[in-house]
Amino acid sequence: MRTLIVTEFITVDGVIDSPGGGSHPRAGWTFKDVPFVAEAYEIKGREQVEASAMLMGRISYDEFAPIWPTMDEFAEYNAMPKYVVSSTLTDPDWNNTSVLRSLDDVAALKQTEGGNIIVHGSATLAQNLAAAGLVDRYHLLVFPLLLGDGKRLFAGGDTTTNLDVVEHETYSNGVAKFVYDVVR
């Protein structure tokens, strides 16, 4: 069974909305509000090398597909199989992209042979995957910010989920890395 990993830039108050750009009033908060420290992003390069597929929701697909294929730093992601969970997308333009119609399709994908499946962004998808018990691990870069509003990784009313810390580190700019395995 493949490991499904949700990876997020997240604020202390749980907001994951528009970390690099987008519609949030404080869009780009990862680089506008916190000094850049290269070692804090080491996990992002590792994720790309260790993943064998990327999973995303429709909104993240629409944001990533026009930009990521042009970026050399995402070469591995651009080459690997990508899956979009969507009821409306029919003909994805991004190379090597397939559409999954349901969480049942995601569960079936997890049962196939292969390495890690990485989920970037996709707040609603991440919440739905967690509620369905499909998330195996979280990679969180926690930024020392409180944004107050915006899309959140964890929705209110979720059932209790126990997590084991398997890796953590704090960097000079206040960003903290937490890697958690979901306890089953």
Short mmCIF file of C-alpha atoms in Angstrom, two decimals:
data_model
loop_
_atom_site.label_atom_id
_atom_site.label_comp_id
_atom_site.label_asym_id
_atom_site.label_seq_id
_atom_site.Cartn_x
_atom_site.Cartn_y
_atom_site.Cartn_z
CA MET A 1 0.00 0.00 0.00
CA ARG A 2 1.27 3.46 -0.92
CA THR A 3 1.76 6.21 1.66
CA LEU A 4 -0.38 9.30 1.17
CA ILE A 5 1.35 12.44 2.48
CA VAL A 6 -0.31 15.84 2.90
CA THR A 7 2.32 18.58 2.77
CA GLU A 8 1.50 22.16 3.68
CA PHE A 9 2.84 25.57 4.51
CA ILE A 10 0.69 26.46 7.52
CA THR A 11 0.40 29.32 9.99
CA VAL A 12 0.28 28.81 13.74
CA ASP A 13 -3.50 29.34 13.59
CA GLY A 14 -3.91 26.63 10.92
CA VAL A 15 -4.32 28.71 7.76
CA ILE A 16 -2.92 27.21 4.54
CA ASP A 17 -4.56 29.69 2.16
CA SER A 18 -2.43 31.34 -0.55
CA PRO A 19 1.07 30.80 0.89
CA GLY A 20 2.84 31.75 -2.34
CA GLY A 21 0.17 33.84 -4.02
CA GLY A 22 -3.55 33.73 -4.63
CA SER A 23 -6.73 35.39 -3.49
CA HIS A 24 -6.16 35.70 0.27
CA PRO A 25 -5.59 39.34 1.37
CA ARG A 26 -2.15 38.34 2.73
CA ALA A 27 -1.27 36.06 -0.21
CA GLY A 28 2.43 35.22 -0.37
CA TRP A 29 2.83 35.20 3.41
CA THR A 30 5.57 32.54 3.26
CA PHE A 31 8.01 34.95 1.61
CA LYS A 32 6.53 38.38 2.34
CA ASP A 33 6.16 38.04 6.09
CA VAL A 34 8.93 35.62 7.13
CA PRO A 35 12.63 35.86 6.19
CA PHE A 36 13.84 33.15 3.83
CA VAL A 37 16.06 30.48 5.39
CA ALA A 38 17.06 27.84 2.82
CA GLU A 39 17.37 24.92 5.25
CA ALA A 40 13.72 25.32 6.27
CA TYR A 41 12.74 24.21 2.76
CA GLU A 42 14.95 21.10 2.59
CA ILE A 43 11.91 18.89 3.09
CA LYS A 44 10.32 20.28 -0.09
CA GLY A 45 13.19 18.98 -2.24
CA ARG A 46 13.14 15.66 -0.41
CA GLU A 47 9.39 15.29 -1.00
CA GLN A 48 9.82 15.74 -4.73
CA VAL A 49 12.55 13.10 -4.91
CA GLU A 50 10.71 10.59 -2.69
CA ALA A 51 7.24 10.96 -4.24
CA SER A 52 6.13 8.80 -7.11
CA ALA A 53 2.83 10.61 -7.74
CA MET A 54 1.15 13.90 -6.92
CA LEU A 55 -2.51 14.25 -5.93
CA MET A 56 -4.38 17.53 -5.91
CA GLY A 57 -7.82 19.07 -5.95
CA ARG A 58 -9.24 21.01 -8.87
CA ILE A 59 -8.42 24.49 -7.51
CA SER A 60 -4.78 23.58 -6.85
CA TYR A 61 -4.56 21.96 -10.28
CA ASP A 62 -5.88 25.15 -11.88
CA GLU A 63 -3.26 27.19 -9.98
CA PHE A 64 -0.29 24.84 -10.48
CA ALA A 65 -0.80 23.60 -14.07
CA PRO A 66 -0.05 26.90 -15.84
CA ILE A 67 3.07 27.62 -13.74
CA TRP A 68 4.81 24.49 -12.45
CA PRO A 69 5.59 22.98 -15.89
CA THR A 70 7.74 26.04 -16.65
CA MET A 71 9.78 25.79 -13.44
CA ASP A 72 13.01 23.79 -13.46
CA GLU A 73 12.82 23.26 -9.69
CA PHE A 74 9.69 21.13 -10.20
CA ALA A 75 11.17 18.82 -12.86
CA GLU A 76 10.42 15.64 -10.88
CA TYR A 77 6.80 16.70 -10.24
CA ASN A 78 6.33 17.62 -13.88
CA ALA A 79 7.56 14.18 -14.99
CA MET A 80 5.68 12.03 -12.45
CA PRO A 81 2.05 10.90 -12.67
CA LYS A 82 -0.35 13.51 -11.36
CA TYR A 83 -3.94 12.92 -10.23
CA VAL A 84 -6.68 15.51 -9.85
CA VAL A 85 -9.77 14.72 -7.80
CA SER A 86 -12.54 16.49 -9.69
CA SER A 87 -16.10 15.91 -10.84
CA THR A 88 -15.80 18.49 -13.62
CA LEU A 89 -12.28 18.34 -15.13
CA THR A 90 -12.33 16.30 -18.31
CA ASP A 91 -9.16 16.93 -20.30
CA PRO A 92 -6.21 18.01 -18.15
CA ASP A 93 -3.46 19.83 -20.04
CA TRP A 94 -0.57 19.15 -17.66
CA ASN A 95 1.43 16.19 -18.96
CA ASN A 96 0.91 12.82 -17.30
CA THR A 97 -2.24 13.98 -15.45
CA SER A 98 -5.27 11.78 -14.82
CA VAL A 99 -8.61 12.62 -13.25
CA LEU A 100 -10.03 10.72 -10.27
CA ARG A 101 -13.74 11.19 -9.66
CA SER A 102 -14.03 10.19 -5.98
CA LEU A 103 -12.28 9.37 -2.74
CA ASP A 104 -12.95 5.71 -3.57
CA ASP A 105 -10.70 6.22 -6.61
CA VAL A 106 -8.04 7.69 -4.30
CA ALA A 107 -8.36 4.67 -1.98
CA ALA A 108 -7.90 2.39 -5.00
CA LEU A 109 -4.81 4.36 -6.10
CA LYS A 110 -3.30 3.86 -2.65
CA GLN A 111 -3.63 0.08 -3.13
CA THR A 112 -1.50 0.10 -6.28
CA GLU A 113 2.24 -0.54 -6.45
CA GLY A 114 4.48 2.49 -6.15
CA GLY A 115 5.95 5.02 -3.80
CA ASN A 116 4.60 7.97 -1.88
CA ILE A 117 1.65 10.00 -3.11
CA ILE A 118 2.12 13.67 -2.19
CA VAL A 119 -0.76 16.14 -1.76
CA HIS A 120 0.10 19.86 -2.13
CA GLY A 121 -2.31 22.66 -1.23
CA SER A 122 -5.86 21.43 -1.79
CA ALA A 123 -7.43 22.38 1.56
CA THR A 124 -10.82 20.81 0.89
CA LEU A 125 -9.28 17.67 -0.57
CA ALA A 126 -6.90 17.32 2.41
CA GLN A 127 -9.82 17.66 4.83
CA ASN A 128 -11.86 15.07 2.90
CA LEU A 129 -8.91 12.67 2.69
CA ALA A 130 -8.39 12.96 6.46
CA ALA A 131 -12.10 12.42 7.17
CA ALA A 132 -12.01 9.29 4.99
CA GLY A 133 -8.96 7.94 6.85
CA LEU A 134 -6.75 8.08 3.75
CA VAL A 135 -3.95 10.33 5.07
CA ASP A 136 -0.91 8.46 6.39
CA ARG A 137 1.48 11.34 7.08
CA TYR A 138 1.62 15.12 7.35
CA HIS A 139 4.60 17.29 6.42
CA LEU A 140 3.98 20.71 7.94
CA LEU A 141 6.15 23.81 7.74
CA VAL A 142 4.62 25.98 10.46
CA PHE A 143 5.16 29.70 9.93
CA PRO A 144 5.20 32.03 12.95
CA LEU A 145 2.16 33.97 11.78
CA LEU A 146 -1.48 34.38 12.74
CA LEU A 147 -3.62 35.21 9.70
CA GLY A 148 -6.97 34.88 11.43
CA ASP A 149 -8.98 33.79 8.42
CA GLY A 150 -8.55 31.74 5.28
CA LYS A 151 -8.68 28.11 4.24
CA ARG A 152 -7.53 25.81 7.00
CA LEU A 153 -6.00 22.38 6.92
CA PHE A 154 -8.11 21.02 9.76
CA ALA A 155 -11.83 21.71 9.76
CA GLY A 156 -13.78 22.11 12.98
CA GLY A 157 -15.73 19.09 14.11
CA ASP A 158 -13.19 16.57 12.84
CA THR A 159 -12.88 13.39 14.84
CA THR A 160 -9.83 13.00 17.04
CA THR A 161 -6.75 11.79 15.17
CA ASN A 162 -3.61 10.83 17.05
CA LEU A 163 -0.31 11.72 15.44
CA ASP A 164 3.25 10.54 16.11
CA VAL A 165 6.04 13.06 15.59
CA VAL A 166 8.69 11.38 13.46
CA GLU A 167 10.75 14.45 12.58
CA HIS A 168 10.91 18.04 13.79
CA GLU A 169 13.19 21.03 13.63
CA THR A 170 12.96 24.78 14.21
CA TYR A 171 14.84 27.26 12.06
CA SER A 172 16.34 30.70 12.73
CA ASN A 173 13.39 32.48 11.08
CA GLY A 174 10.91 30.82 13.46
CA VAL A 175 9.57 28.30 10.94
CA ALA A 176 9.13 24.86 12.47
CA LYS A 177 9.08 21.58 10.54
CA PHE A 178 6.86 18.80 11.84
CA VAL A 179 6.49 15.40 10.20
CA TYR A 180 3.66 13.39 11.72
CA ASP A 181 2.52 9.85 11.06
CA VAL A 182 -1.18 9.20 11.54
CA VAL A 183 -1.71 6.62 14.29
CA ARG A 184 -4.08 3.85 13.23
#
